[in-house]
XYZ file of C-alpha atoms in Angstrom:
770
model
C -51.964 13.282 -161.549
C -52.320 14.161 -165.238
C -52.544 10.851 -167.135
C -52.815 12.072 -170.761
C -49.521 12.785 -172.519
C -47.650 10.671 -170.014
C -46.363 7.247 -170.918
C -48.172 4.715 -168.792
C -46.489 1.412 -168.076
C -49.207 -1.256 -168.055
C -48.651 -4.939 -167.282
C -51.247 -7.019 -169.159
C -52.083 -10.541 -167.982
C -53.663 -12.220 -171.029
C -53.139 -15.583 -172.725
C -55.151 -14.696 -175.828
C -53.312 -12.672 -178.481
C -56.529 -11.369 -180.044
C -57.906 -10.194 -176.710
C -54.586 -8.503 -175.964
C -54.900 -6.483 -179.218
C -58.463 -5.481 -178.280
C -57.293 -4.154 -174.921
C -54.443 -2.278 -176.565
C -56.758 -0.611 -179.098
C -59.196 0.369 -176.332
C -56.436 2.119 -174.432
C -55.235 3.885 -177.533
C -58.790 5.014 -178.454
C -58.997 6.574 -175.021
C -56.073 8.802 -176.020
C -53.674 7.300 -173.486
C -50.018 6.785 -174.271
C -49.169 3.378 -172.883
C -46.345 0.926 -172.893
C -47.816 -2.560 -172.495
C -46.053 -5.788 -171.573
C -47.975 -9.071 -171.593
C -47.520 -12.121 -169.392
C -49.537 -15.347 -169.492
C -48.780 -17.234 -166.275
C -47.892 -16.767 -162.617
C -44.144 -17.187 -163.016
C -43.924 -14.605 -165.745
C -46.049 -12.238 -163.627
C -43.736 -12.543 -160.623
C -40.704 -11.989 -162.830
C -42.180 -8.870 -164.402
C -43.177 -7.415 -161.020
C -39.708 -7.927 -159.606
C -37.761 -6.516 -162.559
C -39.773 -3.494 -163.692
C -41.786 -0.599 -162.369
C -45.525 -0.581 -163.339
C -48.260 1.999 -163.115
C -51.196 -0.382 -163.588
C -52.092 -4.051 -164.003
C -54.850 -5.232 -166.370
C -55.788 -8.899 -166.054
C -58.122 -11.264 -167.882
C -60.536 -13.073 -165.599
C -59.843 -16.586 -166.737
C -56.592 -18.092 -167.979
C -55.590 -21.754 -168.332
C -54.746 -22.915 -164.791
C -54.490 -19.319 -163.630
C -57.136 -16.687 -162.873
C -57.493 -13.002 -161.986
C -57.872 -13.594 -158.254
C -54.584 -15.533 -158.142
C -52.909 -12.779 -160.138
C -54.377 -10.163 -157.782
C -52.870 -11.950 -154.813
C -49.444 -12.017 -156.465
C -49.611 -8.297 -157.309
C -50.769 -7.307 -153.815
C -47.926 -9.265 -152.331
C -45.385 -7.353 -154.415
C -47.051 -3.904 -154.662
C -50.043 -3.588 -152.289
C -51.272 -0.258 -153.741
C -50.750 -0.969 -157.446
C -54.092 -0.470 -159.348
C -55.546 -3.792 -160.590
C -58.359 -3.811 -163.259
C -60.093 -7.030 -164.358
C -61.232 -7.464 -167.978
C -63.694 -10.306 -168.583
C -66.378 -11.369 -170.959
C -68.131 -13.754 -168.543
C -67.754 -12.318 -164.999
C -70.993 -11.951 -163.160
C -71.934 -9.397 -160.528
C -71.384 -11.786 -157.654
C -67.905 -12.734 -158.769
C -67.169 -9.096 -159.558
C -68.123 -8.179 -156.006
C -65.783 -10.884 -154.648
C -62.975 -9.488 -156.769
C -63.572 -5.958 -155.513
C -63.586 -7.193 -151.957
C -60.330 -9.011 -152.631
C -58.707 -5.711 -153.611
C -59.360 -5.254 -157.330
C -59.664 -1.609 -158.335
C -62.384 -2.132 -161.006
C -63.687 -4.592 -163.605
C -64.564 -3.968 -167.282
C -66.541 -6.290 -169.546
C -65.008 -7.140 -172.881
C -68.152 -6.069 -174.663
C -67.706 -2.606 -173.148
C -63.965 -1.927 -173.513
C -64.710 1.745 -174.182
C -64.963 2.093 -170.376
C -61.393 0.791 -169.920
C -59.655 4.087 -170.727
C -61.645 6.211 -168.253
C -61.232 3.470 -165.596
C -57.457 3.516 -166.061
C -57.365 7.313 -165.776
C -59.470 7.249 -162.631
C -57.428 4.505 -160.939
C -54.133 6.164 -161.800
C -55.340 9.432 -160.276
C -56.460 7.588 -157.105
C -53.163 5.746 -157.008
C -51.281 9.025 -157.209
C -53.345 10.452 -154.340
C -52.710 7.364 -152.215
C -48.991 7.619 -152.864
C -48.959 11.311 -151.920
C -50.941 10.593 -148.771
C -48.606 7.773 -147.819
C -45.545 9.970 -148.388
C -47.079 12.693 -146.236
C -47.932 10.174 -143.565
C -44.352 8.808 -143.705
C -42.912 12.283 -143.367
C -45.197 13.042 -140.441
C -44.321 9.753 -138.756
C -40.590 10.371 -139.324
C -40.952 13.847 -137.902
C -42.759 12.499 -134.835
C -40.627 9.445 -134.297
C -37.285 11.179 -134.854
C -38.189 14.289 -132.864
C -36.563 14.932 -129.469
C -39.915 16.223 -128.224
C -42.247 13.476 -127.154
C -45.760 13.166 -128.579
C -48.588 11.140 -127.062
C -52.123 10.742 -128.398
C -54.841 10.257 -125.797
C -58.428 9.233 -126.267
C -61.298 11.262 -124.847
C -61.107 9.397 -121.523
C -57.320 9.704 -121.270
C -56.271 6.306 -122.582
C -52.965 6.439 -124.455
C -53.447 5.592 -128.157
C -49.963 6.305 -129.439
C -46.598 7.196 -127.922
C -43.586 8.419 -129.875
C -40.110 6.936 -129.274
C -39.073 10.084 -127.422
C -41.981 9.647 -125.013
C -41.010 6.017 -124.462
C -37.503 7.147 -123.521
C -38.885 9.669 -121.039
C -41.327 7.311 -119.312
C -38.966 4.326 -119.488
C -41.512 1.917 -120.967
C -42.009 0.006 -124.206
C -44.793 0.911 -126.630
C -46.822 -2.200 -125.840
C -46.641 -1.327 -122.148
C -47.694 2.260 -122.700
C -50.469 2.048 -125.298
C -53.769 1.291 -123.576
C -52.574 2.719 -120.243
C -54.385 5.676 -118.705
C -52.276 8.828 -118.716
C -52.801 9.391 -114.957
C -50.931 6.164 -114.195
C -47.693 7.805 -115.346
C -47.955 10.866 -113.094
C -46.665 11.153 -109.538
C -49.558 10.499 -107.120
C -49.294 14.027 -105.723
C -49.428 15.550 -109.227
C -52.297 13.483 -110.662
C -54.918 16.130 -109.734
C -52.971 18.641 -111.865
C -52.961 16.265 -114.862
C -56.678 15.439 -114.430
C -57.700 19.096 -114.166
C -55.614 20.078 -117.199
C -56.975 17.264 -119.399
C -60.559 18.024 -118.316
C -60.141 21.638 -119.279
C -58.748 20.630 -122.676
C -61.666 18.283 -123.382
C -64.164 21.050 -122.779
C -62.937 23.011 -125.782
C -60.521 23.051 -128.688
C -57.774 24.575 -126.586
C -54.193 23.977 -125.543
C -53.189 23.808 -121.885
C -49.756 23.554 -120.285
C -48.513 22.209 -116.966
C -45.379 20.852 -115.247
C -45.645 17.674 -113.230
C -43.539 14.799 -111.947
C -43.626 11.490 -113.730
C -42.656 8.187 -112.118
C -40.592 5.688 -114.097
C -40.876 1.922 -113.489
C -37.648 1.947 -111.434
C -39.157 4.573 -109.125
C -37.085 7.471 -110.470
C -38.892 10.779 -110.788
C -38.624 13.052 -113.817
C -40.082 16.513 -114.224
C -41.960 16.991 -117.526
C -43.654 19.989 -119.113
C -46.646 18.997 -121.276
C -48.941 20.860 -123.626
C -52.301 19.173 -124.374
C -54.330 20.152 -127.483
C -57.886 19.003 -128.180
C -58.096 17.486 -131.706
C -60.946 15.104 -130.888
C -63.135 16.711 -133.563
C -60.503 16.293 -136.279
C -61.558 13.141 -138.177
C -57.975 12.379 -139.195
C -56.647 12.635 -135.612
C -59.596 12.251 -133.224
C -57.365 12.453 -130.131
C -55.933 14.787 -127.562
C -52.379 15.527 -128.718
C -49.920 15.857 -125.823
C -46.453 17.301 -126.445
C -44.022 16.444 -123.662
C -40.574 17.782 -122.805
C -38.247 16.483 -120.072
C -37.426 19.491 -117.885
C -35.696 17.596 -115.072
C -32.344 19.283 -115.715
C -33.944 22.709 -115.836
C -35.812 22.014 -112.598
C -32.654 20.703 -110.972
C -30.768 23.764 -112.141
C -33.536 26.013 -110.858
C -33.624 24.163 -107.542
C -29.841 24.326 -107.321
C -29.953 28.046 -108.094
C -32.571 28.622 -105.404
C -30.570 26.538 -102.944
C -27.425 28.438 -103.889
C -29.200 31.749 -103.435
C -30.533 30.564 -100.076
C -27.069 29.448 -99.006
C -25.554 32.721 -100.156
C -28.235 34.650 -98.290
C -27.621 32.497 -95.224
C -23.867 33.017 -95.558
C -24.315 36.748 -95.938
C -26.529 36.869 -92.852
C -24.512 34.410 -90.760
C -21.724 36.792 -89.851
C -19.109 34.147 -90.665
C -17.699 36.025 -93.637
C -17.843 39.607 -94.838
C -19.408 40.166 -98.270
C -19.496 43.418 -100.200
C -20.104 44.748 -103.672
C -18.099 47.619 -105.063
C -17.196 49.446 -108.252
C -13.851 48.692 -109.816
C -12.676 52.036 -108.466
C -13.221 50.685 -104.950
C -16.349 52.573 -103.883
C -18.382 50.187 -101.722
C -22.007 49.892 -102.861
C -23.386 47.387 -100.365
C -22.121 45.093 -97.610
C -23.441 42.606 -95.104
C -23.377 43.185 -91.363
C -20.288 41.028 -90.877
C -18.205 43.239 -93.150
C -19.590 46.436 -91.649
C -18.591 45.140 -88.226
C -15.071 44.411 -89.516
C -14.524 47.957 -90.762
C -16.575 49.760 -88.090
C -18.719 51.754 -90.535
C -22.524 51.884 -90.625
C -24.879 51.032 -93.459
C -25.697 54.719 -93.671
C -22.005 55.464 -94.292
C -22.020 53.001 -97.182
C -25.289 54.339 -98.610
C -23.827 57.851 -98.538
C -20.846 56.660 -100.614
C -18.444 57.510 -97.813
C -16.676 54.145 -97.701
C -13.975 53.342 -100.244
C -11.877 50.181 -100.290
C -8.565 51.936 -101.160
C -9.084 54.333 -98.252
C -9.471 51.416 -95.835
C -6.188 49.712 -96.748
C -3.223 50.245 -94.426
C -0.906 52.813 -96.096
C 2.071 50.443 -96.343
C -0.075 47.951 -98.330
C -1.649 50.427 -100.759
C 0.828 49.849 -103.600
C 0.509 46.050 -103.419
C -3.284 46.380 -103.420
C -3.205 48.516 -106.559
C -1.069 45.926 -108.357
C -3.500 43.198 -107.393
C -6.474 45.260 -108.535
C -5.044 45.285 -112.076
C -5.905 41.578 -112.287
C -9.587 42.485 -112.198
C -9.282 43.940 -115.694
C -7.155 41.138 -117.121
C -8.381 38.007 -115.315
C -11.717 39.093 -113.881
C -10.692 38.135 -110.345
C -8.052 38.567 -107.676
C -6.896 35.452 -105.884
C -7.310 35.522 -102.071
C -4.587 37.495 -100.339
C -3.919 38.793 -96.851
C -4.165 42.496 -96.192
C -4.859 44.909 -93.358
C -7.621 47.511 -93.164
C -7.976 50.447 -90.804
C -11.316 50.505 -88.995
C -13.229 53.709 -88.545
C -11.922 53.833 -84.951
C -8.314 53.405 -86.157
C -7.876 49.764 -85.131
C -5.944 47.625 -87.627
C -7.795 44.470 -88.740
C -6.059 41.675 -90.695
C -8.278 40.258 -93.458
C -8.195 37.487 -96.044
C -9.799 38.927 -99.204
C -10.877 37.484 -102.562
C -12.479 39.556 -105.350
C -14.302 38.610 -108.569
C -15.810 40.724 -111.320
C -19.547 39.998 -111.515
C -20.492 42.322 -114.348
C -18.388 45.293 -115.265
C -17.966 47.520 -113.357
C -19.454 45.662 -110.350
C -17.257 43.371 -108.233
C -18.028 41.166 -105.281
C -15.504 40.598 -102.486
C -15.405 38.045 -99.702
C -13.511 38.920 -96.528
C -12.552 36.789 -93.545
C -11.373 38.408 -90.311
C -7.973 36.907 -89.468
C -7.662 38.524 -86.037
C -8.280 35.323 -84.095
C -6.112 33.286 -86.456
C -3.261 35.774 -86.121
C -3.595 35.613 -82.337
C -3.578 31.827 -82.486
C -0.524 31.856 -84.772
C 1.279 34.225 -82.427
C 0.297 32.050 -79.472
C 1.520 28.989 -81.352
C 4.812 30.683 -82.145
C 5.159 31.648 -78.480
C 4.360 28.102 -77.391
C 6.818 26.678 -79.903
C 9.462 29.116 -78.697
C 8.805 28.031 -75.106
C 8.926 24.380 -76.133
C 12.181 24.783 -78.059
C 13.682 26.721 -75.189
C 12.490 24.115 -72.683
C 13.894 21.294 -74.786
C 17.205 23.113 -75.135
C 17.312 23.845 -71.423
C 16.421 20.234 -70.665
C 19.277 18.942 -72.811
C 21.765 21.402 -71.346
C 20.376 20.706 -67.879
C 21.006 16.982 -68.180
C 24.569 17.690 -69.195
C 25.002 20.236 -66.407
C 23.534 17.857 -63.848
C 25.874 15.070 -64.870
C 28.869 17.366 -64.712
C 27.752 18.705 -61.329
C 27.388 15.184 -59.950
C 30.961 14.262 -60.838
C 32.271 17.630 -59.673
C 30.483 17.315 -56.330
C 32.149 13.998 -55.658
C 35.526 15.570 -56.386
C 34.687 18.698 -54.376
C 33.544 16.622 -51.434
C 37.026 15.161 -51.288
C 38.787 18.512 -51.808
C 36.704 20.428 -49.265
C 36.769 17.698 -46.681
C 40.510 17.151 -46.781
C 41.119 20.912 -46.835
C 38.911 21.415 -43.779
C 40.511 18.506 -41.948
C 43.955 19.914 -42.718
C 42.892 23.279 -41.327
C 41.715 21.572 -38.150
C 45.047 19.784 -37.841
C 47.336 22.740 -38.600
C 48.468 25.140 -35.924
C 47.089 28.694 -36.403
C 50.656 29.909 -36.851
C 51.593 27.272 -39.396
C 52.661 29.048 -42.633
C 50.928 26.354 -44.682
C 47.550 27.275 -43.246
C 47.085 30.123 -45.762
C 47.615 27.804 -48.721
C 45.127 25.286 -47.412
C 42.632 28.076 -46.769
C 42.912 29.129 -50.418
C 42.313 25.538 -51.479
C 39.232 25.412 -49.249
C 37.872 28.738 -50.556
C 38.415 27.701 -54.184
C 36.543 24.490 -53.473
C 33.653 26.463 -51.977
C 33.489 28.685 -55.092
C 33.438 25.569 -57.257
C 30.703 24.154 -55.034
C 28.669 27.336 -55.567
C 28.989 26.873 -59.338
C 27.834 23.261 -59.185
C 24.946 24.315 -56.937
C 23.896 26.829 -59.577
C 24.115 24.144 -62.247
C 21.859 21.911 -60.188
C 19.383 24.715 -59.679
C 19.364 25.449 -63.405
C 18.850 21.771 -64.273
C 16.166 21.403 -61.566
C 18.180 18.679 -59.854
C 18.715 20.506 -56.582
C 16.971 19.053 -53.534
C 14.756 21.818 -52.201
C 12.715 22.309 -49.052
C 9.601 24.227 -50.195
C 7.445 26.092 -47.695
C 4.527 28.511 -47.759
C 6.062 31.941 -48.369
C 4.984 35.563 -48.534
C 7.097 37.222 -51.252
C 6.538 40.645 -49.667
C 8.123 39.324 -46.479
C 11.003 37.697 -48.371
C 11.852 40.913 -50.259
C 11.502 42.985 -47.071
C 13.961 40.717 -45.217
C 16.451 41.152 -48.081
C 16.110 44.947 -48.241
C 19.295 45.883 -46.360
C 21.409 43.313 -48.163
C 20.053 44.420 -51.564
C 20.810 48.078 -50.853
C 24.408 47.153 -50.019
C 24.681 45.187 -53.287
C 23.235 48.055 -55.375
C 25.328 50.869 -53.899
C 24.443 54.498 -53.349
C 23.980 55.532 -57.007
C 21.032 53.195 -57.608
C 17.624 53.970 -56.071
C 15.724 50.900 -54.803
C 11.939 51.186 -54.985
C 9.740 48.460 -53.440
C 6.087 48.205 -54.483
C 4.536 45.502 -52.362
C 0.978 44.581 -53.344
C -1.472 44.596 -50.411
C -3.205 41.291 -49.614
C -0.605 39.417 -51.622
C -1.211 35.689 -51.878
C 1.276 33.049 -50.873
C 3.501 30.656 -52.842
C 4.974 27.224 -52.144
C 8.711 27.436 -52.789
C 12.152 26.935 -51.279
C 13.091 30.135 -49.379
C 16.788 30.089 -50.213
C 15.966 29.456 -53.906
C 13.560 32.414 -54.002
C 16.191 34.612 -52.343
C 18.697 33.521 -54.976
C 16.207 34.449 -57.756
C 15.842 37.948 -56.305
C 19.553 38.360 -55.737
C 20.514 37.236 -59.232
C 17.953 39.560 -60.866
C 19.073 42.496 -58.708
C 22.759 41.896 -59.494
C 21.994 41.755 -63.222
C 20.017 44.994 -62.969
C 22.876 46.672 -61.078
C 25.359 45.679 -63.777
C 23.010 47.105 -66.455
C 23.120 50.549 -64.707
C 26.855 51.363 -64.465
C 26.171 55.070 -64.056
C 23.271 54.646 -61.636
C 19.507 54.526 -62.033
C 16.376 53.170 -60.433
C 15.550 49.544 -59.586
C 11.953 48.622 -58.841
C 10.866 45.397 -57.178
C 7.104 44.900 -57.355
C 4.718 42.122 -56.384
C 1.194 41.540 -57.650
C -1.649 39.016 -57.625
C -2.383 37.997 -61.229
C -4.829 35.641 -62.905
C -4.067 33.956 -66.223
C -7.481 33.608 -67.860
C -8.301 30.618 -70.078
C -10.645 32.784 -72.192
C -7.794 35.072 -73.248
C -4.914 34.314 -75.660
C -2.162 32.110 -74.183
C 0.059 33.951 -71.744
C 3.572 34.851 -73.016
C 5.033 32.779 -70.195
C 3.386 29.644 -71.541
C 1.901 28.929 -68.088
C -1.493 27.243 -67.832
C -4.502 29.318 -66.688
C -4.787 29.918 -62.963
C -3.802 32.293 -60.113
C -0.170 33.389 -59.805
C 2.050 35.766 -57.860
C 4.101 38.104 -60.030
C 7.508 39.267 -58.870
C 8.787 41.975 -61.237
C 12.307 43.430 -61.183
C 12.624 46.488 -63.450
C 15.668 48.672 -64.101
C 16.366 51.840 -66.065
C 19.577 50.498 -67.533
C 21.020 49.926 -70.979
C 18.447 47.339 -72.102
C 18.976 44.440 -74.513
C 18.419 43.748 -78.163
C 16.221 40.815 -79.297
C 19.148 38.519 -80.067
C 20.453 38.921 -76.528
C 16.992 38.417 -75.033
C 16.653 35.131 -76.939
C 19.777 33.699 -75.225
C 19.899 35.217 -71.740
C 18.569 32.101 -69.990
C 21.106 29.787 -71.632
C 23.782 28.543 -69.208
C 27.204 30.140 -69.576
C 25.851 32.869 -71.875
C 26.864 36.290 -70.616
C 27.451 39.775 -71.943
C 29.748 40.605 -69.012
C 33.522 40.332 -68.833
C 34.811 36.899 -67.839
C 35.989 38.314 -64.504
C 32.484 39.614 -63.687
C 30.134 36.775 -64.616
C 29.876 33.035 -65.136
C 26.717 33.084 -67.297
C 24.828 30.960 -64.748
C 22.849 33.652 -62.947
C 19.774 33.858 -65.175
C 19.912 30.188 -66.110
C 19.767 29.447 -62.378
C 16.742 31.731 -62.041
C 15.116 29.938 -64.946
C 15.727 26.511 -63.357
C 14.491 27.530 -59.906
C 11.223 28.944 -61.267
C 10.644 25.959 -63.563
C 11.191 23.590 -60.618
C 8.658 25.563 -58.570
C 6.040 25.381 -61.356
C 6.537 28.959 -62.459
C 8.173 30.824 -65.327
C 9.992 34.021 -66.199
C 9.741 36.403 -69.164
C 11.733 39.456 -70.117
C 10.777 42.743 -71.743
C 13.547 45.082 -72.805
C 14.405 47.850 -75.248
C 17.843 49.246 -75.943
C 18.307 52.395 -73.897
C 14.920 51.933 -72.186
C 15.726 49.435 -69.455
C 14.657 45.884 -68.716
C 11.876 44.213 -66.736
C 12.036 40.589 -65.594
C 8.630 39.155 -64.660
C 8.778 36.002 -62.539
C 5.565 34.032 -61.983
C 4.957 31.516 -59.187
C 1.710 29.592 -58.644
C -0.469 31.137 -55.936
C -1.485 28.716 -53.174
C -3.635 28.861 -50.076
C -1.853 28.364 -46.773
C -0.295 29.934 -43.718
C 3.206 31.354 -43.953
C 5.713 29.057 -42.241
C 8.318 30.749 -40.084
C 11.839 29.320 -39.846
C 13.539 28.507 -36.565
C 17.303 28.919 -36.102
C 19.167 25.644 -36.195
C 20.068 24.398 -32.690
C 23.698 23.756 -31.790
C 24.530 20.189 -32.637
C 27.400 18.214 -31.109
C 29.180 16.778 -34.178
C 30.430 13.535 -32.641
C 29.097 10.187 -31.461
C 29.755 6.541 -30.739
C 27.189 4.869 -33.032
C 27.946 2.354 -35.756
C 27.448 3.513 -39.347
C 27.371 1.381 -42.509
C 28.859 3.557 -45.315
C 28.033 2.445 -48.904
C 29.695 4.620 -51.599
C 31.012 3.459 -54.977
C 33.472 6.387 -55.354
C 36.625 5.336 -53.490
C 37.866 8.877 -52.688
C 34.472 10.028 -51.415
C 34.147 6.831 -49.381
C 37.600 7.323 -47.880
C 37.065 10.954 -46.907
C 33.580 10.275 -45.464
C 34.968 7.390 -43.402
C 37.805 9.577 -42.160
C 35.441 12.389 -41.129
C 33.116 10.061 -39.232
C 35.878 8.131 -37.476
C 37.430 11.431 -36.344
C 34.067 12.222 -34.757
C 34.099 8.954 -32.814
C 31.810 6.814 -34.951
C 32.423 3.186 -35.854
C 32.324 2.962 -39.648
C 31.792 -0.148 -41.731
C 32.654 0.737 -45.349
C 31.318 -0.955 -48.510
C 32.198 -0.146 -52.148
C 28.917 -1.499 -53.583
C 25.374 -2.429 -52.536
C 26.273 -6.141 -52.723
C 29.178 -5.599 -50.371
C 26.857 -3.650 -48.075
C 24.507 -6.640 -47.936
C 27.334 -8.972 -46.963
C 28.765 -6.687 -44.285
C 25.317 -6.058 -42.814
C 24.752 -9.805 -42.522
C 28.206 -10.496 -41.035
C 28.111 -7.729 -38.398
C 26.915 -9.147 -35.113
C 26.272 -5.879 -33.352
C 23.794 -3.079 -33.930
C 24.090 -0.850 -37.010
C 22.573 2.511 -36.126
C 22.650 4.168 -39.547
C 23.060 3.417 -43.237
C 24.875 6.296 -45.016
C 24.582 5.617 -48.753
C 25.036 7.300 -52.100
C 21.822 7.548 -54.130
C 23.050 6.615 -57.605
C 25.201 3.489 -57.741
C 25.694 0.621 -60.216
C 23.226 -2.295 -60.027
C 21.126 -0.751 -57.243
C 20.143 2.693 -55.982
C 20.665 3.842 -52.431
C 16.931 3.983 -51.586
C 16.461 0.426 -52.875
C 19.419 -0.754 -50.765
C 17.940 0.955 -47.718
C 14.586 -0.700 -48.289
C 16.130 -4.189 -48.429
C 18.462 -3.725 -45.437
C 15.714 -2.276 -43.228
C 13.672 -5.417 -43.831
C 16.260 -7.272 -41.659
C 17.295 -4.284 -39.486
C 14.088 -2.235 -39.090
C 15.594 0.052 -36.427
C 18.459 1.127 -38.697
C 18.271 4.796 -39.735
C 18.994 5.940 -43.293
C 20.780 9.019 -44.650
C 21.169 9.388 -48.437
C 23.674 11.649 -50.177
C 24.198 12.606 -53.815
C 25.869 15.098 -56.078
C 22.539 15.703 -57.894
C 18.958 14.458 -57.917
C 17.513 12.951 -61.048
C 14.300 11.078 -61.855
C 15.480 7.974 -59.973
C 15.579 9.954 -56.736
C 12.068 11.272 -57.263
C 10.795 7.779 -58.138
C 12.277 6.328 -54.953
C 10.743 9.006 -52.760
C 13.838 10.904 -51.668
C 12.747 14.206 -50.159
C 13.247 16.107 -46.990
C 9.938 14.780 -45.649
C 10.675 11.081 -46.221
C 14.338 10.081 -46.183
C 16.981 12.497 -44.861
C 19.214 13.772 -47.639
C 22.674 15.343 -47.739
C 23.638 17.326 -50.820
C 27.172 16.926 -52.118
C 29.697 18.417 -51.982
C 29.785 17.999 -48.217
C 32.354 19.198 -45.735
C 33.360 17.555 -42.486
C 31.109 19.959 -40.621
C 28.036 19.498 -42.892
C 28.421 15.682 -42.919
C 28.939 15.395 -39.165
C 26.088 17.821 -38.433
C 23.633 15.960 -40.713
C 24.550 12.546 -39.284
C 24.083 13.830 -35.757
C 20.756 15.526 -36.608
C 19.321 12.269 -37.957
C 20.504 10.201 -34.985
C 19.294 12.707 -32.386
C 15.920 13.210 -34.092
C 15.311 9.461 -33.966
C 16.318 9.342 -30.306
C 13.874 12.148 -29.444
C 11.080 10.300 -31.207
C 11.814 7.130 -29.228
C 11.672 9.088 -25.957
C 8.258 10.491 -26.894
């Protein structure tokens, strides 16, 4: 600081006016330009210090009630660095030394005031240097303490001497906790050797060393830090190892995440789950993983030779759509996933789900998923849903058909029975006989229709046996040839070693007959009809079978014609009851629905394949079973009369009346009841033996089987014969089958009723004899 020529503001503490003038002249003689203000006591001094800025304080040693040391204390309290010079005429060396120790800058004797000027100049220069040093120190501290990079000063042995606020934030400790702690205490135990080795290397020379280690915070959290240690132990102003620290946790996490991502990508590329390729924007494939190469059937050598191009792989019909999508690469930098089809090297079409993104122009990366299995599953699901919808529709129609058939069979039982009884009563020459015969024949045709309805709705009582379909078709050969006529060639292809099925023989024959008649009608100008049998296995490892049948062994009966064929709309409806493409005079629309019901009841199924002008093939599947083929014996002649007593329980009055009439004509004693309750009462009132209970199955309040169970508890020897117009779940639940309780299907005729009653009575008698 240059003192001369600069106005110096000096605060003079002096109670003597004359001495104040002497001090002023001494300063002026020294050539200093000064502005002096004088105070005489402590209060004035404090006021002056608080209201004005001063460069120097000059104080007399002794004042009344107030001395230089007290003044020094007041000045130091207000401005610790302000130069303070004592002027005295009586101060001794000892007291001067005390004053200097107390903080005085210098002392000048009044008899040597010539030394005052140089002393002022010297102290002002020192004061200026102290101020500059303090400003520099403040700037340095601000730079350190406001910096985002942490700074720590360590001693030679590693003890922390200073820690910046940024370092405190990183380590999660307060300054008083950190200072005095050894630097190794902050490092992760596994990384302490790294810190120790680095610091040792730094101490051996004036060098800087860097390292990355983990640091443990008080809460146990780990942070990655990068530190640079510099040896400044020889610098007298620093005398420490300076450690600059940066928190690199985010960078490490990002690096770890990147490595993990790269590892996952590499694993994904190698897994074979998804196809990955890189290509130019023009579609030339540059590289691909094995999964993608397997999808397209090309080798890595083909790709390396530049022989594989994405546009060339796309199915021709999808090329235009692919080009439109590729335009998004230039505008958006990506193409959203879309479904497409590629042509493998061997010509096989492969459905793919593809997504493309621009990595760095002109390189793109594409991800491809093979949709072959999904498409198969979707097709299988659609097939299953179609089967389910069809089954539900057939079930609903079947319930309606079964109900209608039940009511019709009651009516037809009356019509057929009375017609047959009239025929028995009329003389062969009676002119009315022809009319009654027509009534009887019409009733039989109606009965055939209801029987078909019951077959379709799976409510027909069947008598399944072990059958050989080759034998069944062979037995029908002559009849089928008569049905087909001379202009249709019948070809039979019987599989050798054909397995057996468990089915009702007459139902199977009806399936064959209905399919053959349909085929004949589809070949009005002649053709060829093929009936083939085959052992087949539906494999669980393959896609679901079109029939919807569960995996297992089956017998296939296929009926194929070379006729007109059907369109898809017709194929979708052919198994619906009453649907027909024939004239009303030629078909009822129940043929194929009956086939459908028979096969469903037997645990099988039927599917159709047809093309317009190419013919039609019906494929019927029945479960294959192990067993010996059961041969049928001709029914023995049965006398249709008797003298036994029969309890007849039937809620339909007309059916009850006609059944009673038939049985009484045959010699039986009949006790009739209109309800199960009435049957109970009559059974209890009758004193004699009741040989048979003849009951309807479905009646109000109680079923026929339940009635039989209760009555047999009091008449255990009484036989039971059930009859019904249809069989529903109640019949199955109560165990009605040909092997348990004898059953008569309505509509009955006098002959069928009398024959069945006699069969049951005679069979029981034979068992008693044995």
